[in-house]
Tab-separated table of N, CA and C in Angstrom:
chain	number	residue	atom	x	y	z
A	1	UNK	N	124.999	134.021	71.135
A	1	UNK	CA	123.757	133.993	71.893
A	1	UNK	C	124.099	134.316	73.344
A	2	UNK	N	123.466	135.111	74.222
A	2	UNK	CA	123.720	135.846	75.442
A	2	UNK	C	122.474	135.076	75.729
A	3	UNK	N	121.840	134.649	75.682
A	3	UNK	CA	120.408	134.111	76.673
A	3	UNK	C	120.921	132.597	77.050
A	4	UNK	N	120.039	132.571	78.316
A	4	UNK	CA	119.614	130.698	78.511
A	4	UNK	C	118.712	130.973	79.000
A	5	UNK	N	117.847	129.375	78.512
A	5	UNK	CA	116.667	129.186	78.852
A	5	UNK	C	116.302	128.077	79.842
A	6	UNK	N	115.563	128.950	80.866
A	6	UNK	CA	115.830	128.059	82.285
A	6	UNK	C	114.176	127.564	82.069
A	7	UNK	N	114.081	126.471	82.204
A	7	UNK	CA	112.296	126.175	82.517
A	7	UNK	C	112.411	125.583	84.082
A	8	UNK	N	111.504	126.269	84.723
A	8	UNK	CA	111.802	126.629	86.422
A	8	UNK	C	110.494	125.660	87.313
A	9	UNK	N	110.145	124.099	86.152
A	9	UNK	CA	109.114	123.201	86.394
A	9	UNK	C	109.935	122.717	87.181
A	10	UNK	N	108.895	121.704	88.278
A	10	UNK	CA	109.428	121.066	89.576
A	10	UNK	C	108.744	119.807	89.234
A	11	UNK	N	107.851	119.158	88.598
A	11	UNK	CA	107.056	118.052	88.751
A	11	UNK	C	106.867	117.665	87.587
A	12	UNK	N	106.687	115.909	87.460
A	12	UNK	CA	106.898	115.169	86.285
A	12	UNK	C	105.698	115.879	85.470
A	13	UNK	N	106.430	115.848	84.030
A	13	UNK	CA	106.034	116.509	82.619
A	13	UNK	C	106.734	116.899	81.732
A	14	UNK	N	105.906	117.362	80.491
A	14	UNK	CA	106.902	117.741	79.047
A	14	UNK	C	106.537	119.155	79.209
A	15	UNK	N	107.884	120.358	79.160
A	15	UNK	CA	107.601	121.307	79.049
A	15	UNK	C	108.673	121.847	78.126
A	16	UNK	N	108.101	122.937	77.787
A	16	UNK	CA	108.696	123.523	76.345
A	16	UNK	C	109.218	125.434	76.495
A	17	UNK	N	110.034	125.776	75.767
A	17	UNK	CA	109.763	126.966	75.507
A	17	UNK	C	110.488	127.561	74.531
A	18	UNK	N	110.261	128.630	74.727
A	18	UNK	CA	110.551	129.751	73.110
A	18	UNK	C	111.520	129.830	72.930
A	19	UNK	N	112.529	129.727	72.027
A	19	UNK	CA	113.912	130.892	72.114
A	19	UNK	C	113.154	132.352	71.799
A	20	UNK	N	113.711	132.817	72.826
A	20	UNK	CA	113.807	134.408	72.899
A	20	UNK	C	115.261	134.833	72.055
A	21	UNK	N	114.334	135.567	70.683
A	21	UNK	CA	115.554	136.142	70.002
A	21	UNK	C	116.182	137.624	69.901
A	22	UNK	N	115.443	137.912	70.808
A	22	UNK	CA	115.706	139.459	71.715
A	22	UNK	C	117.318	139.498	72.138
A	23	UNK	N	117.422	137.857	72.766
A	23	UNK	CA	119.270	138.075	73.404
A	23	UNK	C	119.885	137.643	72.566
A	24	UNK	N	119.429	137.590	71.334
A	24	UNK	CA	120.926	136.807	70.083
A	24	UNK	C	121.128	137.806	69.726
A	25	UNK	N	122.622	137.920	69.591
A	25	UNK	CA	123.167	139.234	68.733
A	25	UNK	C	124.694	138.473	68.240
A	26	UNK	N	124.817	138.817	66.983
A	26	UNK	CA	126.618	138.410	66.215
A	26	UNK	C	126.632	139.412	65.549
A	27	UNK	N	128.593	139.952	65.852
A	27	UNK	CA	128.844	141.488	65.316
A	27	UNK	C	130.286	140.601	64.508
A	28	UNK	N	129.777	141.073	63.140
A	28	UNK	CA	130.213	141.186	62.293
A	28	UNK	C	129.373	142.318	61.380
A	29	UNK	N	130.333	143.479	60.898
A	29	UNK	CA	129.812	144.319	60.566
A	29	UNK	C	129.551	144.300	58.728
A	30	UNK	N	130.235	143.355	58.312
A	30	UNK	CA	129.964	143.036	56.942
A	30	UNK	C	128.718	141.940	56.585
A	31	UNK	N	127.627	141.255	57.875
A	31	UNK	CA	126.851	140.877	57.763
A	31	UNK	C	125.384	141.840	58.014
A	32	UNK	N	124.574	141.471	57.376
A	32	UNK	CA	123.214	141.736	58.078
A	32	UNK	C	122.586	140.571	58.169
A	33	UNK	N	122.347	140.542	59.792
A	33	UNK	CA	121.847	139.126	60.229
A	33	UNK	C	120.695	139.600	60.982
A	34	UNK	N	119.863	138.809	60.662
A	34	UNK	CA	118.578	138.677	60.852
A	34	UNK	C	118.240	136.950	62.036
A	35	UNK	N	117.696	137.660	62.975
A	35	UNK	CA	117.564	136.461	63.791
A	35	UNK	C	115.959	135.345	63.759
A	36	UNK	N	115.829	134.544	63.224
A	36	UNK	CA	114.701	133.793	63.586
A	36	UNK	C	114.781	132.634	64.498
A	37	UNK	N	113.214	132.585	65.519
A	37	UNK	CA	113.276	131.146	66.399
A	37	UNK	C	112.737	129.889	65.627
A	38	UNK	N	113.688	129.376	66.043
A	38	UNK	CA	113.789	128.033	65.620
A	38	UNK	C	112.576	126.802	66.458
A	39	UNK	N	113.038	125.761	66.566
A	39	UNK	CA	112.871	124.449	67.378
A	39	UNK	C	112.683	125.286	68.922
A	40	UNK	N	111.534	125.312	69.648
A	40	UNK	CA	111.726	125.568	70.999
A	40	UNK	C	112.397	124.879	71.880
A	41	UNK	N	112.993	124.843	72.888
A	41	UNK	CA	113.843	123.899	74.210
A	41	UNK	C	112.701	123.289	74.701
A	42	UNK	N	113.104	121.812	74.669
A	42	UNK	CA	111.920	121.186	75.225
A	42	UNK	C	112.815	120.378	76.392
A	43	UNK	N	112.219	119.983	77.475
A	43	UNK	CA	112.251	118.989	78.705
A	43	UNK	C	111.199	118.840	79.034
A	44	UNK	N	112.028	117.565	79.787
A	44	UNK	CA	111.229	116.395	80.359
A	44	UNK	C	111.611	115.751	81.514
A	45	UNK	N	110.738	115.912	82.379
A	45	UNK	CA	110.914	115.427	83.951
A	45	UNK	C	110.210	114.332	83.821
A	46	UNK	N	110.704	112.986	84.326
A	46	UNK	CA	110.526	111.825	84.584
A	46	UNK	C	110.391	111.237	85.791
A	47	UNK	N	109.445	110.522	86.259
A	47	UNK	CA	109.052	109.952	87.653
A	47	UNK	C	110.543	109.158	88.070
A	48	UNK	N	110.665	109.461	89.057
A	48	UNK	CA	111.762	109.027	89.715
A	48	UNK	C	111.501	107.721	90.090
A	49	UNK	N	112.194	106.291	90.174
A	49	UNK	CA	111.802	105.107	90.772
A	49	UNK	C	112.450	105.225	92.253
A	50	UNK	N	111.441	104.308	93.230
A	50	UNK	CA	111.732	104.740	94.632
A	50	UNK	C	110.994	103.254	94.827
A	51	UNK	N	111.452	102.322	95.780
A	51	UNK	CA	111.132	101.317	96.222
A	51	UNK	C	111.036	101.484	97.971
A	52	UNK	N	109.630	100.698	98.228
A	52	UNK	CA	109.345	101.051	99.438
A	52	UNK	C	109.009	99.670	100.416
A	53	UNK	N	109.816	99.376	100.983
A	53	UNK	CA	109.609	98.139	101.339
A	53	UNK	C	108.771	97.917	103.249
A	54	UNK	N	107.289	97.243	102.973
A	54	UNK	CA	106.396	97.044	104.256
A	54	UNK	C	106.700	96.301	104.781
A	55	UNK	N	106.817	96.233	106.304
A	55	UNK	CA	107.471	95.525	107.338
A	55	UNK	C	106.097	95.610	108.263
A	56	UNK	N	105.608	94.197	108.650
A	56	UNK	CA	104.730	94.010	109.563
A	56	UNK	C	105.772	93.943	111.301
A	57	UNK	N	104.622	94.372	111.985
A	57	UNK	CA	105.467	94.169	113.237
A	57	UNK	C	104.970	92.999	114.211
A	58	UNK	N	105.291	92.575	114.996
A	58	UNK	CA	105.325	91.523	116.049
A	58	UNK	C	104.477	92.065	117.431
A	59	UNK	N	103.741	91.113	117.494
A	59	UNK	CA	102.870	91.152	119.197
A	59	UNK	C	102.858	89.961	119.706
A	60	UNK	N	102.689	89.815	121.168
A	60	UNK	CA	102.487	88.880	121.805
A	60	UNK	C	101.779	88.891	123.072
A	61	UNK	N	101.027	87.892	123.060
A	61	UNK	CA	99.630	87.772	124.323
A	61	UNK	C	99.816	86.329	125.144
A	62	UNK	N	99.321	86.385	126.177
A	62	UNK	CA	99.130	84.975	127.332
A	62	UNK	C	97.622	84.389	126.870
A	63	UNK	N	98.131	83.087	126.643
A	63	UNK	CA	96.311	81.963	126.495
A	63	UNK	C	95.949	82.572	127.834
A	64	UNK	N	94.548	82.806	127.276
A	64	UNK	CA	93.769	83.571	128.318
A	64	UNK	C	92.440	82.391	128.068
A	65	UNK	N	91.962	81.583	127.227
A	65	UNK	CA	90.935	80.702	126.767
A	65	UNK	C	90.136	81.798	125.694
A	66	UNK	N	89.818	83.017	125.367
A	66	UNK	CA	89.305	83.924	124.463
A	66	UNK	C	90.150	84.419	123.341
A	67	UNK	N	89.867	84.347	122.280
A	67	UNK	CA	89.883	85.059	121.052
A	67	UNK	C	90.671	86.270	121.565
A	68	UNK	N	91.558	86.438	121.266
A	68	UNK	CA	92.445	87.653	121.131
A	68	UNK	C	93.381	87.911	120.119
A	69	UNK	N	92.892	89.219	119.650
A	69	UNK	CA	93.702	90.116	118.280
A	69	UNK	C	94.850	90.700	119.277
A	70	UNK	N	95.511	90.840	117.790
A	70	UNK	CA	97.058	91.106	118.222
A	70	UNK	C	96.759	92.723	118.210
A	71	UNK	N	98.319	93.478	117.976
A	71	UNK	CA	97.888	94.993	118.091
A	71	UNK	C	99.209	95.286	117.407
A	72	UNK	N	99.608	94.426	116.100
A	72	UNK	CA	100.433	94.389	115.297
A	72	UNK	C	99.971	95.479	114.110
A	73	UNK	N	100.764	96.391	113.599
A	73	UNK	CA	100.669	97.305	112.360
A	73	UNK	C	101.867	97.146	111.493
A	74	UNK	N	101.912	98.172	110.722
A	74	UNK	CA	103.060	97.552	109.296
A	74	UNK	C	103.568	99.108	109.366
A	75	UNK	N	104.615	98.731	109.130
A	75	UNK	CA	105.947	100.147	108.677
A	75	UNK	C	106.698	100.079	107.242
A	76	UNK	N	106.581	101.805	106.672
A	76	UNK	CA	107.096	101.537	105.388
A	76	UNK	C	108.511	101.877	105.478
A	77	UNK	N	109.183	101.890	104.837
A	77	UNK	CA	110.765	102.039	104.612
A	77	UNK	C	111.110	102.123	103.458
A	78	UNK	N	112.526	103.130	103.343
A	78	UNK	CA	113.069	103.636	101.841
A	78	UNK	C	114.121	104.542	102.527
A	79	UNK	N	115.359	103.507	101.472
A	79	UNK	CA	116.760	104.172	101.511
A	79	UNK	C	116.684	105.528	100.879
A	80	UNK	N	115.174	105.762	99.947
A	80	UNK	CA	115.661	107.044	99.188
A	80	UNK	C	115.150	108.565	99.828
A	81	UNK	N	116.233	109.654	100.036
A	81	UNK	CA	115.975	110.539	100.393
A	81	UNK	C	114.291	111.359	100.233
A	82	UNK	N	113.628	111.155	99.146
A	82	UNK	CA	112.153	111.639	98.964
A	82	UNK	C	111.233	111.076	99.584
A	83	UNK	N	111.731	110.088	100.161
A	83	UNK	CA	110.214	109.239	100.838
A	83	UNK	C	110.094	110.229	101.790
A	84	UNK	N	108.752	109.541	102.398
A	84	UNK	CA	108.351	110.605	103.200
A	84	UNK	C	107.177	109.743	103.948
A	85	UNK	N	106.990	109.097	105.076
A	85	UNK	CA	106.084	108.184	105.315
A	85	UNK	C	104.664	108.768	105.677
A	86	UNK	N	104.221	110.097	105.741
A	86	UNK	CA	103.126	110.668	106.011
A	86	UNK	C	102.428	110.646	104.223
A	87	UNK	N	102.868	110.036	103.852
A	87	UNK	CA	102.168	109.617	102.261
A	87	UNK	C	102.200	108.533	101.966
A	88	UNK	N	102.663	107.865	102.642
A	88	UNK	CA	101.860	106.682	102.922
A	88	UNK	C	100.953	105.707	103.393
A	89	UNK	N	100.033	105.061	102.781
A	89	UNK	CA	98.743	104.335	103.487
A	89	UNK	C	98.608	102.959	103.352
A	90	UNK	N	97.903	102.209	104.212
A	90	UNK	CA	97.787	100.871	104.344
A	90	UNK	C	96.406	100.322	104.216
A	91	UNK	N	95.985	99.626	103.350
A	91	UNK	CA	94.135	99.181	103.901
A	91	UNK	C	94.153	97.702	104.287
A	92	UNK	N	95.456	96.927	103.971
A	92	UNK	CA	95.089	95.831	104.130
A	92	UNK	C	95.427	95.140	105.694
A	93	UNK	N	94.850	94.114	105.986
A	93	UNK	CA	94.757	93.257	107.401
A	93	UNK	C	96.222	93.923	107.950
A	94	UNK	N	95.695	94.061	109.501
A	94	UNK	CA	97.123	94.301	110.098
A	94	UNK	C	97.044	93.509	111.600
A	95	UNK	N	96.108	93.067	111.199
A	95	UNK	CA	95.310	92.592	113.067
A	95	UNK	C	95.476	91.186	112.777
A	96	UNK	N	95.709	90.021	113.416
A	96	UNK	CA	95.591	88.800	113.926
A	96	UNK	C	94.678	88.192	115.171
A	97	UNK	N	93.471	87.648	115.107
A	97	UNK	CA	92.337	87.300	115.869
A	97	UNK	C	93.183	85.393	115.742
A	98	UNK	N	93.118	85.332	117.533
A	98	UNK	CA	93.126	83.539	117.170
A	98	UNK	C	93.181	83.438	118.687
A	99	UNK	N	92.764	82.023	119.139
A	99	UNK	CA	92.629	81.955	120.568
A	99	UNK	C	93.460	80.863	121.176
A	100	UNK	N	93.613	79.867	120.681
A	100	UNK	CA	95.285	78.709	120.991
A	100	UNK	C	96.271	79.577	121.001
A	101	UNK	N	96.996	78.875	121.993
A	101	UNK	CA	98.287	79.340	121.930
A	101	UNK	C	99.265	78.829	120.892
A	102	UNK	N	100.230	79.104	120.130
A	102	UNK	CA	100.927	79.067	119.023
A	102	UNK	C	101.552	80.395	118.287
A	103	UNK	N	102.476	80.223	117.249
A	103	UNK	CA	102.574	81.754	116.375
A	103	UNK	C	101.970	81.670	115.081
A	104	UNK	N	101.894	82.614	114.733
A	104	UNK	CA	101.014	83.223	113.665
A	104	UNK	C	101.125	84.497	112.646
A	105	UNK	N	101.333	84.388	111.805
A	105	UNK	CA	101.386	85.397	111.146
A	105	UNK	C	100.408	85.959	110.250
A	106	UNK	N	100.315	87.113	109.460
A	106	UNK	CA	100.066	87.893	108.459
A	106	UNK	C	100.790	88.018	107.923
A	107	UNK	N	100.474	87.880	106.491
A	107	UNK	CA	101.744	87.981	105.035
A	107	UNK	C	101.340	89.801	104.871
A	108	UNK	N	102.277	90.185	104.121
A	108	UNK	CA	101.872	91.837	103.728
A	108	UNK	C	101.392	92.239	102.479
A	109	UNK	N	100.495	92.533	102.035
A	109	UNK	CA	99.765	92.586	100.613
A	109	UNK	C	99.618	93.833	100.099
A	110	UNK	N	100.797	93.594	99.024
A	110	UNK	CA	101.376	94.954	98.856
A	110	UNK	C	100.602	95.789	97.966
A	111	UNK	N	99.434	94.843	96.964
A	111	UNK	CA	98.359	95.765	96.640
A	111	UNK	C	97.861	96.362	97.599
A	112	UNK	N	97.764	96.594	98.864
A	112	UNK	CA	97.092	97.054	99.547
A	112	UNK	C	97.625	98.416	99.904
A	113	UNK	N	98.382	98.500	99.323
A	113	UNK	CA	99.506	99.814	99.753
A	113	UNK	C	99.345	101.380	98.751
A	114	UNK	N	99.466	102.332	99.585
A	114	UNK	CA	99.825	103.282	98.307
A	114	UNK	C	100.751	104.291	98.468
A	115	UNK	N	100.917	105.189	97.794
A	115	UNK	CA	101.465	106.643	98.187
A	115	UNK	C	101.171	107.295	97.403
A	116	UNK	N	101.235	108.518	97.663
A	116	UNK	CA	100.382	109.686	97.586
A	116	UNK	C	101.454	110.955	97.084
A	117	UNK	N	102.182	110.477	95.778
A	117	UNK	CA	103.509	111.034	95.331
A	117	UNK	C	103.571	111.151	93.942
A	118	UNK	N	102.700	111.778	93.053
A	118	UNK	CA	102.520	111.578	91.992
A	118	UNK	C	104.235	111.765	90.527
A	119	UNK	N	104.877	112.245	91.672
A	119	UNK	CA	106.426	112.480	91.050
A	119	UNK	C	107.493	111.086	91.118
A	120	UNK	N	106.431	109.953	91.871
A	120	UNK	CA	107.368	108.946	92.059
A	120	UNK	C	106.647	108.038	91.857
A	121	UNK	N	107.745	107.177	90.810
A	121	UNK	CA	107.702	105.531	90.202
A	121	UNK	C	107.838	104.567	91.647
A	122	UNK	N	106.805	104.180	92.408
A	122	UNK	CA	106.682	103.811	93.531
A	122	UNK	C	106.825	102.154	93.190
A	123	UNK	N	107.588	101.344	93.352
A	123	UNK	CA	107.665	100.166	93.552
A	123	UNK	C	107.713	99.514	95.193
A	124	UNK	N	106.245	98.598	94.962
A	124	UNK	CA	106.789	98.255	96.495
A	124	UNK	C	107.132	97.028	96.901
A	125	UNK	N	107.618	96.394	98.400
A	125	UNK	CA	108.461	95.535	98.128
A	125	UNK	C	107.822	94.582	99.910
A	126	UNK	N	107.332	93.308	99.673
A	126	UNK	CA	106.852	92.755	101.071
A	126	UNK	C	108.045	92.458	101.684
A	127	UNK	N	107.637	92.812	103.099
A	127	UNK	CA	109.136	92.631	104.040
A	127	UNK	C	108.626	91.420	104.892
A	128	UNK	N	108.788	91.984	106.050
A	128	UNK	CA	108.794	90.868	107.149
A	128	UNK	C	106.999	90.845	107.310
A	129	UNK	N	106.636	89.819	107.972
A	129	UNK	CA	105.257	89.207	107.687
A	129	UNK	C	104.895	89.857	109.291
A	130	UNK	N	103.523	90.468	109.271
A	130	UNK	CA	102.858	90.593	111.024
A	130	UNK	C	103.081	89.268	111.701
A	131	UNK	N	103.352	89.262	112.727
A	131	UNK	CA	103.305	88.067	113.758
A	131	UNK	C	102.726	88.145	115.185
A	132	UNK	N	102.174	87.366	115.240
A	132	UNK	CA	101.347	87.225	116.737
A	132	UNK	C	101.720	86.066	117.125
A	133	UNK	N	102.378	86.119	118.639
A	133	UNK	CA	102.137	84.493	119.431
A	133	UNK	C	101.251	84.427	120.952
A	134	UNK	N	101.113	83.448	120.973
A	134	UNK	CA	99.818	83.454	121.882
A	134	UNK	C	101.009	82.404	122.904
A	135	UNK	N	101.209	82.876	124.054
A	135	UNK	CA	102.454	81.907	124.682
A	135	UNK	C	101.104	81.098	125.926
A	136	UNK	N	102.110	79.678	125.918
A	136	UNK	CA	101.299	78.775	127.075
A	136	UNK	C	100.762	79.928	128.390
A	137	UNK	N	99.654	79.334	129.062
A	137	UNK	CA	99.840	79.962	130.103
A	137	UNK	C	100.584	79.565	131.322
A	138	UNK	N	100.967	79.427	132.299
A	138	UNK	CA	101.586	78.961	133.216
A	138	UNK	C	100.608	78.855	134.345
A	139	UNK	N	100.236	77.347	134.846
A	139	UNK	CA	99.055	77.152	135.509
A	139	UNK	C	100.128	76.133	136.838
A	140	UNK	N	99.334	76.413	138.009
A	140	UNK	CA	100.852	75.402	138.815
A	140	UNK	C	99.104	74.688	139.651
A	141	UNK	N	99.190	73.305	139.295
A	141	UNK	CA	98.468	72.622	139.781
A	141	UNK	C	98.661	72.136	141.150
A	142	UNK	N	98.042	72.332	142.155
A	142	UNK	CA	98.855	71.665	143.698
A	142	UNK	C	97.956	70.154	144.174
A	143	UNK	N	98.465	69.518	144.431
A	143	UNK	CA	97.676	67.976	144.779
A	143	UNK	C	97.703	67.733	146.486
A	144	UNK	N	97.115	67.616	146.677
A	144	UNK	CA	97.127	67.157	148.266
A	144	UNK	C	96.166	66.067	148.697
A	145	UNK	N	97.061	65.651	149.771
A	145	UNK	CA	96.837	64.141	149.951
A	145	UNK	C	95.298	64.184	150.938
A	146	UNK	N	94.881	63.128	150.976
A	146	UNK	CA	93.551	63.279	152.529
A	146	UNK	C	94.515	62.418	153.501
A	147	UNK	N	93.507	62.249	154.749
A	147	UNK	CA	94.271	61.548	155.671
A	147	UNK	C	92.548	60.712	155.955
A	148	UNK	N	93.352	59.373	155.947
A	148	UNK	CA	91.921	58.492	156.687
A	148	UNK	C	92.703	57.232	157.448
A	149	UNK	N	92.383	56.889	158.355
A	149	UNK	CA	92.493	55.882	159.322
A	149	UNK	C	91.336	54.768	159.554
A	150	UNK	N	91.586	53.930	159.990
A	150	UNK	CA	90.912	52.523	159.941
A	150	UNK	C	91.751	51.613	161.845
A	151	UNK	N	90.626	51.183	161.692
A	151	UNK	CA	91.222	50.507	163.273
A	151	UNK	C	91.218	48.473	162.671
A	152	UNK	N	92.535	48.464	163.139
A	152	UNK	CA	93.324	47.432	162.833
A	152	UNK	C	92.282	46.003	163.494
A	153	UNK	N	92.048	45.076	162.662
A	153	UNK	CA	90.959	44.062	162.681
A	153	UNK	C	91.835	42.380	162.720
């Protein structure tokens, strides 16, 4: 057999094809051989697994006495060469509203996540949680004394 059969698919699926019996030839001159196709070449491209792990990020504000949201968002990440973060999307909470001072977080909800990679077994993975802290304010109170006098009796 002088042929190969290249199937020149790029994206997950079952694809198949012919033997072409145009390129079989065996020389033996005491045979007459007759070529028939058989079983076609079949492949199969399989979704690649790729784990993508969301990382909330950190903000921080001064007690002001008002309700203030943070301006915290989430980042995806992947050791594997195919990622690609412009295919990735977020719908869930990324903002923190609270008005005491203290810290605070957002957990990351990884249903909330997707990508947009139909060639990849996307597993995803919660990282670090959004955080907001709201720090004391620094208030410097000054006291001052009066002055009063009295005539001695």
């Amino acid at each position: 057999c002088t042929g190969a059969t290249t199937i020149p698919e790029t994206s997950v699926g079952n694809y198949s094809e012919a033997i072409d019996i145009t390129k079989a030839a065996y020389d033996d001159d005491n045979l007459d051989v007759t070529f028939a196709a058989g079983t076609p070449v079949t492949f199969e491209i399989t979704k690649k697994p790729v784990t993508i792990t969301v990382n909330g990020s950190g903000d921080s504000k001064v007690y002001n006495g008002s309700a203030q949201t943070s301006g915290t968002t989430v980042t995806p990440s992947s050791e594997d060469k195919l990622f690609d973060v412009s295919k990735f999307s977020y719908t869930g909470a990324t903002t923190i509203t609270k008005t005491n001072a203290g810290s605070y977080s957002e957990a990351i909800d990884i249903t909330k996540a997707a990508y947009a990679d139909t060639n990849l077994n996307v597993t995803f993975v919660a990282g670090t949680p959004a955080t907001f802290e709201i720090t004391e304010k620094s208030v410097v109170i000054t006291i001052n004394g009066s002055s009063d006098s009295k005539v001695y009796n």
